[in-house]
Amino acid sequence: ISTMGNGPTKSFKESSIRVIQKDVHVSASGQRDIATFAGGCFWGIELAFQRVPGVVETEVGYTQGLKKNPTYEEVCSGSTGHAEAVRVTFDTTAIRYEDLLTVFWDIIDPTVLNRQGNDVGTQYRTGIYYNNDNQRILALKSKEDIQKKLGVFIATEVESASTWYRAEDYHQHYLAKGGQCSRTGDLTPIRCYG
């Protein structure tokens, strides 16, 4: 049995605050890249990345699973193998992939398997799903650094991104549509609810 969006309020830590409050210029012609992260309920992690300067688009969906075109209900059943995730499109001239990793590590608990807060199930696992070799190298290095810093097992998986399936429309920008601020630079704690 899994619950939907019942994670705790998430506040940003000092290292991600420095990233979120950077003064950057996003260029209309800037180079774009995609980063994919899973961190429990996708509503909260999406809102966190919407606030990062240099992020030009976010989309929630399902990845790393076996079934083609899964529905939310199928993913929640645990039978598809998918993780709830966010796909982040960012301007590489304005923000570095390493900065996105900083925000990711700060807003998740990397020490628990298949769970974030009160959200329990394989779809709520944490993961960094790289889209190229540079991202792979940086993701593995960041996991190693977190492991050293915390001194405990890190349950977060680092894998090549598999096929992406966009979640249903009602999930897109869910917390922002519900009244939480998605403005770049905002540090208001994120409330995830279902």
Coordinates of C-alpha atoms in Angstrom, one line a residue:
I1 CA 0.0 0.0 0.0
S2 CA 1.3 3.4 -0.9
T3 CA 0.1 6.8 0.0
M4 CA 0.1 9.8 -2.3
G5 CA 1.9 13.1 -1.5
N6 CA 2.1 12.8 2.2
G7 CA 5.7 13.7 2.6
P8 CA 6.9 16.1 5.3
T9 CA 7.4 19.8 4.7
K10 CA 10.8 20.3 3.0
S11 CA 13.0 23.2 3.7
F12 CA 16.1 24.1 1.7
K13 CA 19.5 23.6 3.3
E14 CA 22.3 26.2 3.2
S15 CA 24.1 24.7 0.1
S16 CA 20.9 24.7 -2.0
I17 CA 19.9 28.1 -0.8
R18 CA 23.2 29.4 -2.4
V19 CA 22.1 27.8 -5.6
I20 CA 18.5 28.9 -5.6
Q21 CA 19.4 32.5 -4.8
K22 CA 22.1 32.9 -7.5
D23 CA 21.6 35.8 -9.8
V24 CA 21.8 34.3 -13.3
H25 CA 20.7 35.2 -16.8
V26 CA 18.9 32.7 -18.9
S27 CA 19.6 33.1 -22.5
A28 CA 16.9 32.4 -25.1
S29 CA 19.6 31.0 -27.3
G30 CA 21.5 29.2 -24.4
Q31 CA 22.5 25.6 -24.6
R32 CA 19.9 23.3 -23.0
D33 CA 20.3 20.0 -21.3
I34 CA 18.0 17.6 -19.4
A35 CA 18.5 16.2 -15.9
T36 CA 16.3 13.5 -14.4
F37 CA 15.8 12.9 -10.7
A38 CA 13.5 10.8 -8.5
G39 CA 13.0 11.9 -4.9
G40 CA 9.8 10.6 -3.5
C41 CA 6.5 12.2 -4.5
F42 CA 7.2 14.0 -7.7
W43 CA 5.1 17.0 -6.8
G44 CA 7.6 18.3 -4.2
I45 CA 10.8 17.7 -6.1
E46 CA 9.3 19.4 -9.2
L47 CA 8.5 22.5 -7.2
A48 CA 12.0 22.6 -5.7
F49 CA 13.5 22.6 -9.2
Q50 CA 11.0 25.1 -10.5
R51 CA 12.6 27.6 -8.1
V52 CA 16.2 27.0 -9.3
P53 CA 17.5 29.8 -11.6
G54 CA 18.5 28.5 -15.0
V55 CA 15.8 25.8 -15.0
V56 CA 13.6 26.6 -18.0
E57 CA 11.1 23.7 -17.7
T58 CA 10.1 20.9 -15.5
E59 CA 7.9 17.9 -16.2
V60 CA 6.9 15.1 -13.9
G61 CA 6.6 11.5 -15.1
Y62 CA 7.7 7.9 -14.8
T63 CA 11.0 6.3 -15.6
Q64 CA 13.2 3.2 -15.0
G65 CA 10.2 0.8 -15.3
L66 CA 9.2 -2.0 -17.6
K67 CA 5.6 -1.2 -18.8
K68 CA 5.1 1.1 -21.7
N69 CA 2.9 4.1 -21.1
P70 CA 2.1 3.4 -17.5
T71 CA -0.7 5.2 -15.7
Y72 CA -0.4 6.7 -12.3
E73 CA -2.5 4.0 -10.7
E74 CA -0.3 1.3 -12.3
V75 CA 2.9 2.9 -11.1
C76 CA 1.4 3.2 -7.6
S77 CA 0.6 -0.5 -7.6
G78 CA 4.4 -1.2 -7.6
S79 CA 4.0 -3.6 -10.5
T80 CA 5.6 -1.5 -13.3
G81 CA 9.0 -0.8 -11.7
H82 CA 8.8 2.9 -12.4
A83 CA 9.9 5.7 -10.2
E84 CA 8.0 9.0 -9.9
A85 CA 10.5 11.5 -11.3
V86 CA 11.0 15.0 -12.6
R87 CA 12.7 15.9 -15.8
V88 CA 14.5 19.2 -15.6
T89 CA 15.4 21.2 -18.7
F90 CA 18.1 23.7 -17.8
D91 CA 20.2 26.4 -19.5
T92 CA 23.8 25.2 -19.2
T93 CA 25.1 28.8 -19.6
A94 CA 23.2 29.8 -16.5
I95 CA 23.3 26.7 -14.1
R96 CA 25.6 23.8 -13.8
Y97 CA 24.5 20.1 -13.5
E98 CA 26.5 20.0 -10.2
D99 CA 24.2 22.8 -8.8
L100 CA 21.2 20.7 -9.7
L101 CA 22.8 17.8 -7.8
T102 CA 23.3 20.0 -4.8
V103 CA 19.6 20.9 -4.7
F104 CA 18.7 17.2 -5.2
W105 CA 20.8 15.9 -2.3
D106 CA 19.5 18.7 0.0
I107 CA 15.8 18.0 -0.5
I108 CA 15.9 14.2 -0.2
D109 CA 16.8 11.6 2.5
P110 CA 19.3 9.4 0.5
T111 CA 19.6 6.9 3.3
V112 CA 16.2 5.2 3.0
L113 CA 15.1 2.7 0.3
N114 CA 11.8 3.1 -1.5
R115 CA 10.6 5.8 0.8
Q116 CA 10.6 9.5 1.4
G117 CA 8.8 10.8 4.4
N118 CA 5.4 9.1 4.7
D119 CA 5.5 8.1 1.0
V120 CA 6.3 4.4 0.8
G121 CA 6.7 2.2 -2.3
T122 CA 9.2 1.5 -5.0
Q123 CA 7.9 4.4 -7.0
Y124 CA 9.1 6.7 -4.3
R125 CA 12.8 5.6 -4.4
T126 CA 15.5 8.2 -4.9
G127 CA 17.5 8.2 -8.1
I128 CA 19.7 10.2 -10.4
Y129 CA 19.2 9.1 -14.0
Y130 CA 21.9 10.4 -16.2
N131 CA 21.5 11.4 -19.8
N132 CA 25.1 11.5 -20.9
D133 CA 28.6 10.4 -19.7
N134 CA 29.4 13.7 -18.1
Q135 CA 26.3 13.5 -16.0
R136 CA 27.1 9.9 -15.1
I137 CA 30.6 10.9 -13.8
L138 CA 29.3 13.9 -11.9
A139 CA 26.3 11.9 -10.4
L140 CA 28.6 9.1 -9.2
K141 CA 31.1 11.6 -7.7
S142 CA 28.3 13.4 -5.9
K143 CA 27.0 10.1 -4.5
E144 CA 30.5 9.2 -3.3
D145 CA 30.8 12.6 -1.6
I146 CA 27.4 12.3 0.2
Q147 CA 28.4 8.8 1.3
K148 CA 31.6 10.2 2.8
K149 CA 29.8 13.1 4.4
L150 CA 27.1 11.0 6.0
G151 CA 29.1 7.9 6.7
V152 CA 26.1 5.6 6.1
F153 CA 24.7 3.6 3.2
I154 CA 23.2 5.7 0.4
A155 CA 20.1 4.1 -1.1
T156 CA 19.9 6.5 -4.0
E157 CA 20.4 4.8 -7.3
V158 CA 22.5 6.2 -10.1
E159 CA 21.5 4.8 -13.5
S160 CA 21.3 5.6 -17.2
A161 CA 17.9 7.3 -17.8
S162 CA 15.5 4.9 -19.5
T163 CA 12.4 5.7 -21.4
W164 CA 10.5 8.7 -20.1
Y165 CA 6.7 8.7 -19.8
R166 CA 5.0 12.0 -19.0
A167 CA 2.6 11.9 -16.1
E168 CA -1.0 12.8 -16.5
D169 CA -1.8 16.5 -16.9
Y170 CA -3.2 16.9 -13.5
H171 CA 0.2 16.0 -12.0
Q172 CA 2.1 18.7 -13.9
H173 CA 3.0 21.7 -11.7
Y174 CA 0.6 20.3 -9.1
L175 CA 1.8 22.2 -6.1
A176 CA 2.2 25.4 -8.0
K177 CA -1.4 25.1 -9.2
G178 CA -2.4 24.4 -5.6
G179 CA -1.0 27.8 -4.5
Q180 CA 2.6 27.1 -3.6
C181 CA 5.1 29.6 -5.0
S182 CA 7.2 28.3 -7.9
R183 CA 9.0 31.7 -8.4
T184 CA 12.7 31.4 -9.1
G185 CA 14.6 32.1 -5.9
D186 CA 11.7 31.4 -3.5
L187 CA 12.8 29.6 -0.3
T188 CA 9.4 29.0 1.3
P189 CA 9.3 25.4 2.7
I190 CA 7.5 23.0 0.3
R191 CA 4.3 21.3 1.6
C192 CA 3.5 18.1 -0.1
Y193 CA -0.1 16.8 0.3
G194 CA -2.4 14.4 -1.5

